[in-house]
Amino acid sequence: MLESATIHAIADTVDWAQSSASTIAKFTDAHPDMSIDDSYAVQDELLRRWEAKGRRLAGLKAGLTSKAKMEQMGVDVPSFGMLMHDTCYPEGSQIPMVGLIHPRVEAEIAFVTKTELSGPDVSVAEILAATDFVQPALEIIDSRFEKFKFDLVSVIADNGSSSRFVLGGRPMRPEALDLSTVGIVMEQNGASVAMTSSAAVLGHPARAVQMLVAWLHGRGRSLSAGSIVLSGAATEATPVEAGDAITARFQDMGSITVQFV
Ligand code: OOG
Ligand code: MG
């Protein structure tokens, strides 16, 4: 493990890069021995600071849970990160480009839990039973690393590129649809840019929640009731610019539109 002073210094850098929309070099350039555990220790330190400033945790994100995303980013292990309440935008809103570096948009299925989930191997059935509703989501990721290039250790320390997220469409009870085959189409200014099925996320997006709960368990934690969980993008992320309108249509679950300004 890195020294705690180094973890704090890396948290300083992430916090500064995120709040000033500045790019930084990968942390592994300066710290070749940095581990995934170190990166999650950076996330813990970030959360401690953000909560001390009155920011609130809304939930957690799983990322790099589909082959398309793993290949796009050149990594082969999922990442977990924090979703802060003040980064949630309403559906239909205009999202300012100010404060963002080189944002990309992902269509994801969100789970909102009603009971706590814990343990090393909760089943998909237990996850669905603990789910209050599932809902279409857009995640706006914005890596703080130059040219959106990173390794797993660095991206986790950057809170999994989290920057904004949007929930919309129709919240649905999970048993009201087959979550393993939800068709998803993403459009940029009316043109289709991504088309996929929810199956692209580990065969069933609840498996991303399952991995998240197992990972939390390994850290002596659980997923608390009322958490929002983003299960990860089923397609490659789409780069956006000011003026772009993005619509994601989810089979039987409605659609979400946002505009970047
Ligand atoms: C890391 C975050 C990936 C997803 O849904 O796969 C992610 C990145 O690609 O910058 O959020
Ligand atoms: Mg994502």
mmCIF file of C-alpha atoms and ligand atoms in Angstrom:
data_model
loop_
_atom_site.group_PDB
_atom_site.id
_atom_site.type_symbol
_atom_site.label_atom_id
_atom_site.label_comp_id
_atom_site.label_asym_id
_atom_site.label_seq_id
_atom_site.Cartn_x
_atom_site.Cartn_y
_atom_site.Cartn_z
ATOM 1 C CA MET A 1 0.000 0.000 0.000
ATOM 2 C CA LEU A 2 1.092 3.577 -0.603
ATOM 3 C CA GLU A 3 1.719 5.759 2.468
ATOM 4 C CA SER A 4 -1.342 7.576 3.696
ATOM 5 C CA ALA A 5 0.294 10.938 2.882
ATOM 6 C CA THR A 6 0.565 9.791 -0.747
ATOM 7 C CA ILE A 7 -3.095 8.692 -0.799
ATOM 8 C CA HIS A 8 -4.017 12.163 0.519
ATOM 9 C CA ALA A 9 -1.864 13.878 -2.107
ATOM 10 C CA ILE A 10 -3.492 11.847 -4.877
ATOM 11 C CA ALA A 11 -6.945 12.718 -3.467
ATOM 12 C CA ASP A 12 -5.897 16.408 -3.566
ATOM 13 C CA THR A 13 -4.996 16.050 -7.233
ATOM 14 C CA VAL A 14 -8.240 14.260 -8.164
ATOM 15 C CA ASP A 15 -10.339 16.776 -6.250
ATOM 16 C CA TRP A 16 -8.560 19.689 -7.946
ATOM 17 C CA ALA A 17 -8.766 18.139 -11.433
ATOM 18 C CA GLN A 18 -12.477 17.391 -10.993
ATOM 19 C CA SER A 19 -13.430 20.790 -9.648
ATOM 20 C CA SER A 20 -11.312 22.770 -12.120
ATOM 21 C CA ALA A 21 -11.996 20.494 -15.148
ATOM 22 C CA SER A 22 -8.255 20.046 -15.664
ATOM 23 C CA THR A 23 -6.425 17.068 -17.082
ATOM 24 C CA ILE A 24 -3.751 15.188 -15.170
ATOM 25 C CA ALA A 25 -1.235 12.426 -15.858
ATOM 26 C CA LYS A 26 -1.993 8.824 -14.914
ATOM 27 C CA PHE A 27 -1.101 8.156 -11.274
ATOM 28 C CA THR A 28 0.828 5.057 -12.207
ATOM 29 C CA ASP A 29 3.368 7.260 -14.049
ATOM 30 C CA ALA A 30 4.564 8.669 -10.710
ATOM 31 C CA HIS A 31 3.569 5.624 -8.603
ATOM 32 C CA PRO A 32 4.220 2.458 -10.614
ATOM 33 C CA ASP A 33 3.494 0.321 -7.519
ATOM 34 C CA MET A 34 0.095 1.870 -6.881
ATOM 35 C CA SER A 35 -2.536 -0.879 -6.447
ATOM 36 C CA ILE A 36 -6.289 -1.106 -6.895
ATOM 37 C CA ASP A 37 -6.620 -1.068 -3.078
ATOM 38 C CA ASP A 38 -4.721 2.240 -3.051
ATOM 39 C CA SER A 39 -7.161 3.624 -5.621
ATOM 40 C CA TYR A 40 -10.162 2.680 -3.507
ATOM 41 C CA ALA A 41 -8.421 4.265 -0.513
ATOM 42 C CA VAL A 42 -8.284 7.464 -2.609
ATOM 43 C CA GLN A 43 -12.044 7.159 -3.206
ATOM 44 C CA ASP A 44 -12.618 6.766 0.552
ATOM 45 C CA GLU A 45 -10.583 9.900 1.205
ATOM 46 C CA LEU A 46 -12.504 11.809 -1.487
ATOM 47 C CA LEU A 47 -15.815 10.769 0.065
ATOM 48 C CA ARG A 48 -14.625 11.840 3.511
ATOM 49 C CA ARG A 49 -13.774 15.308 2.157
ATOM 50 C CA TRP A 50 -16.909 15.669 0.057
ATOM 51 C CA GLU A 51 -19.200 14.672 2.930
ATOM 52 C CA ALA A 52 -17.356 17.112 5.199
ATOM 53 C CA LYS A 53 -18.331 19.816 2.677
ATOM 54 C CA GLY A 54 -21.983 18.753 2.806
ATOM 55 C CA ARG A 55 -22.071 16.719 -0.403
ATOM 56 C CA ARG A 56 -24.130 13.537 -0.181
ATOM 57 C CA LEU A 57 -23.639 10.048 -1.584
ATOM 58 C CA ALA A 58 -26.601 8.998 -3.787
ATOM 59 C CA GLY A 59 -25.345 5.573 -4.720
ATOM 60 C CA LEU A 60 -22.634 3.637 -6.476
ATOM 61 C CA LYS A 61 -21.623 2.953 -10.040
ATOM 62 C CA ALA A 62 -20.283 -0.177 -11.630
ATOM 63 C CA GLY A 63 -18.221 0.455 -14.740
ATOM 64 C CA LEU A 64 -16.407 -1.525 -17.375
ATOM 65 C CA THR A 65 -19.005 -4.273 -17.059
ATOM 66 C CA SER A 66 -19.486 -4.901 -20.809
ATOM 67 C CA LYS A 67 -17.086 -6.207 -23.426
ATOM 68 C CA ALA A 68 -17.661 -3.056 -25.534
ATOM 69 C CA LYS A 69 -16.478 -0.823 -22.674
ATOM 70 C CA MET A 70 -13.587 -3.066 -21.662
ATOM 71 C CA GLU A 71 -12.310 -3.110 -25.241
ATOM 72 C CA GLN A 72 -12.847 0.634 -25.712
ATOM 73 C CA MET A 73 -10.837 1.430 -22.579
ATOM 74 C CA GLY A 74 -8.330 -1.443 -22.753
ATOM 75 C CA VAL A 75 -9.074 -2.955 -19.330
ATOM 76 C CA ASP A 76 -10.579 -6.296 -18.345
ATOM 77 C CA VAL A 77 -11.844 -5.853 -14.760
ATOM 78 C CA PRO A 78 -14.894 -3.850 -13.612
ATOM 79 C CA SER A 79 -14.507 -0.735 -11.518
ATOM 80 C CA PHE A 80 -16.740 0.675 -8.808
ATOM 81 C CA GLY A 81 -17.249 4.312 -7.943
ATOM 82 C CA MET A 82 -19.385 6.793 -6.041
ATOM 83 C CA LEU A 83 -22.395 8.739 -7.322
ATOM 84 C CA MET A 84 -22.768 12.080 -5.577
ATOM 85 C CA HIS A 85 -26.223 13.580 -5.195
ATOM 86 C CA ASP A 86 -25.215 16.944 -6.677
ATOM 87 C CA THR A 87 -24.104 15.323 -9.941
ATOM 88 C CA CYS A 88 -27.627 14.028 -10.709
ATOM 89 C CA TYR A 89 -29.474 16.016 -13.385
ATOM 90 C CA PRO A 90 -33.170 15.748 -14.202
ATOM 91 C CA GLU A 91 -34.220 14.162 -17.466
ATOM 92 C CA GLY A 92 -34.787 16.744 -20.204
ATOM 93 C CA SER A 93 -32.268 19.094 -18.661
ATOM 94 C CA GLN A 94 -29.525 21.098 -20.271
ATOM 95 C CA ILE A 95 -26.122 19.998 -19.045
ATOM 96 C CA PRO A 96 -23.496 22.749 -19.140
ATOM 97 C CA MET A 97 -20.193 21.878 -20.807
ATOM 98 C CA VAL A 98 -18.567 24.292 -18.372
ATOM 99 C CA GLY A 99 -16.974 22.132 -15.714
ATOM 100 C CA LEU A 100 -16.479 19.219 -18.111
ATOM 101 C CA ILE A 101 -13.328 18.298 -20.057
ATOM 102 C CA HIS A 102 -14.154 15.762 -22.792
ATOM 103 C CA PRO A 103 -17.433 14.172 -21.724
ATOM 104 C CA ARG A 104 -18.858 10.955 -23.124
ATOM 105 C CA VAL A 105 -22.365 9.575 -22.660
ATOM 106 C CA GLU A 106 -23.393 6.043 -21.755
ATOM 107 C CA ALA A 107 -26.845 4.425 -21.590
ATOM 108 C CA GLU A 108 -27.265 2.241 -18.523
ATOM 109 C CA ILE A 109 -29.910 0.541 -16.437
ATOM 110 C CA ALA A 110 -30.162 1.930 -12.908
ATOM 111 C CA PHE A 111 -31.301 -0.099 -9.906
ATOM 112 C CA VAL A 112 -32.783 1.628 -6.868
ATOM 113 C CA THR A 113 -32.795 -0.577 -3.791
ATOM 114 C CA LYS A 114 -35.414 -0.774 -1.035
ATOM 115 C CA THR A 115 -33.632 -3.146 1.348
ATOM 116 C CA GLU A 116 -30.013 -3.616 2.292
ATOM 117 C CA LEU A 117 -27.938 -6.087 0.274
ATOM 118 C CA SER A 118 -24.896 -7.754 1.794
ATOM 119 C CA GLY A 119 -22.831 -10.895 1.603
ATOM 120 C CA PRO A 120 -20.276 -12.571 -0.614
ATOM 121 C CA ASP A 121 -22.674 -14.153 -3.112
ATOM 122 C CA VAL A 122 -26.182 -12.662 -3.158
ATOM 123 C CA SER A 123 -28.224 -14.210 -5.953
ATOM 124 C CA VAL A 124 -29.788 -12.338 -8.853
ATOM 125 C CA ALA A 125 -33.194 -13.278 -7.371
ATOM 126 C CA GLU A 126 -32.200 -11.672 -4.037
ATOM 127 C CA ILE A 127 -31.046 -8.554 -5.847
ATOM 128 C CA LEU A 128 -34.309 -8.267 -7.758
ATOM 129 C CA ALA A 129 -36.269 -8.792 -4.527
ATOM 130 C CA ALA A 130 -34.274 -5.993 -2.868
ATOM 131 C CA THR A 131 -34.819 -3.672 -5.855
ATOM 132 C CA ASP A 132 -37.510 -1.039 -5.499
ATOM 133 C CA PHE A 133 -37.410 -0.207 -9.211
ATOM 134 C CA VAL A 134 -35.188 -0.228 -12.255
ATOM 135 C CA GLN A 135 -35.026 2.797 -14.485
ATOM 136 C CA PRO A 136 -33.259 4.066 -17.628
ATOM 137 C CA ALA A 137 -30.176 6.152 -16.928
ATOM 138 C CA LEU A 138 -27.573 8.153 -18.793
ATOM 139 C CA GLU A 139 -24.137 8.445 -17.330
ATOM 140 C CA ILE A 140 -21.871 11.289 -18.415
ATOM 141 C CA ILE A 141 -18.299 10.173 -17.829
ATOM 142 C CA ASP A 142 -15.406 12.597 -18.077
ATOM 143 C CA SER A 143 -11.969 11.175 -17.442
ATOM 144 C CA ARG A 144 -9.581 13.637 -15.838
ATOM 145 C CA PHE A 145 -6.740 11.850 -17.632
ATOM 146 C CA GLU A 146 -5.239 13.300 -20.774
ATOM 147 C CA LYS A 147 -6.886 12.072 -23.986
ATOM 148 C CA PHE A 148 -9.263 9.889 -21.885
ATOM 149 C CA LYS A 149 -6.441 7.311 -21.600
ATOM 150 C CA PHE A 150 -5.818 5.473 -18.339
ATOM 151 C CA ASP A 151 -5.203 2.156 -16.655
ATOM 152 C CA LEU A 152 -7.513 0.508 -14.133
ATOM 153 C CA VAL A 153 -5.607 1.763 -11.080
ATOM 154 C CA SER A 154 -5.713 5.364 -12.302
ATOM 155 C CA VAL A 155 -9.373 5.383 -13.403
ATOM 156 C CA ILE A 156 -10.539 3.990 -10.053
ATOM 157 C CA ALA A 157 -8.659 6.752 -8.206
ATOM 158 C CA ASP A 158 -10.513 9.206 -10.497
ATOM 159 C CA ASN A 159 -13.797 7.744 -9.175
ATOM 160 C CA GLY A 160 -14.386 5.761 -12.346
ATOM 161 C CA SER A 161 -14.623 8.917 -14.505
ATOM 162 C CA SER A 162 -17.915 9.788 -12.772
ATOM 163 C CA SER A 163 -19.124 13.271 -13.629
ATOM 164 C CA ARG A 164 -22.935 13.513 -14.108
ATOM 165 C CA PHE A 165 -25.860 11.129 -14.279
ATOM 166 C CA VAL A 166 -29.503 11.329 -15.265
ATOM 167 C CA LEU A 167 -32.412 9.044 -14.355
ATOM 168 C CA GLY A 168 -35.488 9.099 -16.546
ATOM 169 C CA GLY A 169 -38.018 7.143 -18.560
ATOM 170 C CA ARG A 170 -40.312 4.812 -16.656
ATOM 171 C CA PRO A 171 -39.306 3.418 -13.266
ATOM 172 C CA MET A 172 -40.442 -0.212 -13.345
ATOM 173 C CA ARG A 173 -40.651 -3.123 -10.990
ATOM 174 C CA PRO A 174 -37.851 -5.486 -12.013
ATOM 175 C CA GLU A 175 -40.203 -8.471 -12.443
ATOM 176 C CA ALA A 176 -42.289 -6.499 -14.965
ATOM 177 C CA LEU A 177 -39.677 -7.004 -17.683
ATOM 178 C CA ASP A 178 -36.949 -9.379 -18.783
ATOM 179 C CA LEU A 179 -33.876 -7.430 -17.752
ATOM 180 C CA SER A 180 -31.595 -9.709 -19.732
ATOM 181 C CA THR A 181 -33.000 -8.582 -23.085
ATOM 182 C CA VAL A 182 -33.872 -4.895 -22.960
ATOM 183 C CA GLY A 183 -33.094 -3.276 -26.314
ATOM 184 C CA ILE A 184 -31.301 0.082 -25.992
ATOM 185 C CA VAL A 185 -30.754 2.657 -28.736
ATOM 186 C CA MET A 186 -28.788 5.866 -28.242
ATOM 187 C CA GLU A 187 -29.211 8.786 -30.634
ATOM 188 C CA GLN A 188 -27.031 11.851 -31.063
ATOM 189 C CA ASN A 189 -28.863 14.701 -32.771
ATOM 190 C CA GLY A 190 -31.388 12.237 -34.158
ATOM 191 C CA ALA A 191 -28.850 9.779 -35.606
ATOM 192 C CA SER A 192 -28.446 6.382 -34.002
ATOM 193 C CA VAL A 193 -24.950 6.020 -32.512
ATOM 194 C CA ALA A 194 -25.293 2.874 -30.421
ATOM 195 C CA MET A 195 -27.638 -0.077 -30.395
ATOM 196 C CA THR A 196 -27.430 -2.955 -27.964
ATOM 197 C CA SER A 197 -29.190 -5.200 -25.480
ATOM 198 C CA SER A 198 -28.933 -5.076 -21.710
ATOM 199 C CA ALA A 199 -27.463 -8.605 -22.037
ATOM 200 C CA ALA A 200 -24.179 -6.933 -23.022
ATOM 201 C CA VAL A 201 -23.715 -6.143 -19.320
ATOM 202 C CA LEU A 202 -22.563 -9.496 -17.945
ATOM 203 C CA GLY A 203 -25.561 -11.291 -19.502
ATOM 204 C CA HIS A 204 -27.908 -9.525 -17.045
ATOM 205 C CA PRO A 205 -27.293 -6.101 -15.489
ATOM 206 C CA ALA A 206 -28.175 -7.433 -12.006
ATOM 207 C CA ARG A 207 -24.860 -9.311 -12.221
ATOM 208 C CA ALA A 208 -23.114 -5.946 -12.007
ATOM 209 C CA VAL A 209 -25.002 -5.327 -8.750
ATOM 210 C CA GLN A 210 -24.015 -8.810 -7.608
ATOM 211 C CA MET A 211 -20.322 -8.026 -8.224
ATOM 212 C CA LEU A 212 -20.714 -4.689 -6.471
ATOM 213 C CA VAL A 213 -22.267 -6.303 -3.362
ATOM 214 C CA ALA A 214 -19.526 -8.984 -3.288
ATOM 215 C CA TRP A 215 -16.873 -6.290 -3.590
ATOM 216 C CA LEU A 216 -18.500 -4.254 -0.781
ATOM 217 C CA HIS A 217 -18.625 -7.402 1.354
ATOM 218 C CA GLY A 218 -14.896 -7.902 0.822
ATOM 219 C CA ARG A 219 -14.418 -4.435 2.311
ATOM 220 C CA GLY A 220 -16.708 -5.123 5.276
ATOM 221 C CA ARG A 221 -19.542 -3.043 3.808
ATOM 222 C CA SER A 222 -23.001 -3.497 2.368
ATOM 223 C CA LEU A 223 -25.260 -1.766 -0.148
ATOM 224 C CA SER A 224 -27.685 0.294 1.869
ATOM 225 C CA ALA A 225 -31.418 0.541 1.181
ATOM 226 C CA GLY A 226 -32.290 3.466 -1.058
ATOM 227 C CA SER A 227 -29.078 3.290 -3.075
ATOM 228 C CA ILE A 228 -29.003 4.152 -6.766
ATOM 229 C CA VAL A 229 -26.739 1.744 -8.644
ATOM 230 C CA LEU A 230 -25.629 2.295 -12.235
ATOM 231 C CA SER A 231 -24.920 -1.126 -13.707
ATOM 232 C CA GLY A 232 -22.497 0.010 -16.413
ATOM 233 C CA ALA A 233 -22.693 0.906 -20.069
ATOM 234 C CA ALA A 234 -23.780 -1.749 -22.514
ATOM 235 C CA THR A 235 -22.134 0.037 -25.462
ATOM 236 C CA GLU A 236 -19.097 2.205 -26.084
ATOM 237 C CA ALA A 237 -19.406 5.707 -24.658
ATOM 238 C CA THR A 238 -20.266 8.482 -27.147
ATOM 239 C CA PRO A 239 -18.253 11.746 -27.077
ATOM 240 C CA VAL A 240 -20.457 14.870 -26.953
ATOM 241 C CA GLU A 241 -20.016 18.580 -27.653
ATOM 242 C CA ALA A 242 -21.965 21.719 -26.837
ATOM 243 C CA GLY A 243 -25.214 21.734 -28.815
ATOM 244 C CA ASP A 244 -25.573 17.946 -28.931
ATOM 245 C CA ALA A 245 -28.877 16.367 -27.991
ATOM 246 C CA ILE A 246 -28.687 12.793 -26.739
ATOM 247 C CA THR A 247 -31.700 10.502 -26.511
ATOM 248 C CA ALA A 248 -31.525 6.963 -25.199
ATOM 249 C CA ARG A 249 -34.540 4.722 -25.847
ATOM 250 C CA PHE A 250 -35.018 1.660 -23.685
ATOM 251 C CA GLN A 251 -37.429 -1.048 -24.840
ATOM 252 C CA ASP A 252 -40.583 -0.918 -22.654
ATOM 253 C CA MET A 253 -38.826 1.474 -20.219
ATOM 254 C CA GLY A 254 -39.227 4.789 -22.028
ATOM 255 C CA SER A 255 -36.532 7.241 -23.060
ATOM 256 C CA ILE A 256 -34.300 9.994 -21.686
ATOM 257 C CA THR A 257 -33.144 13.112 -23.504
ATOM 258 C CA VAL A 258 -30.562 15.661 -22.427
ATOM 259 C CA GLN A 259 -28.877 18.497 -24.226
ATOM 260 C CA PHE A 260 -25.323 19.724 -23.775
ATOM 261 C CA VAL A 261 -24.976 23.504 -23.768
HETATM 262 C C1 OOG B 1 -14.563 4.344 -16.889
HETATM 263 C C2 OOG B 1 -16.003 4.309 -16.448
HETATM 264 C C3 OOG B 1 -16.780 3.262 -17.194
HETATM 265 C C4 OOG B 1 -19.052 2.244 -17.583
HETATM 266 O O1 OOG B 1 -20.280 2.351 -17.520
HETATM 267 O O2 OOG B 1 -18.504 1.281 -18.136
HETATM 268 C C5 OOG B 1 -18.232 3.324 -16.955
HETATM 269 C C6 OOG B 1 -14.390 5.019 -18.207
HETATM 270 O O3 OOG B 1 -14.636 4.402 -19.248
HETATM 271 O O4 OOG B 1 -13.966 6.191 -18.233
HETATM 272 O O5 OOG B 1 -18.792 4.184 -16.342
HETATM 273 MG MG MG B 2 -20.925 4.148 -16.692
#
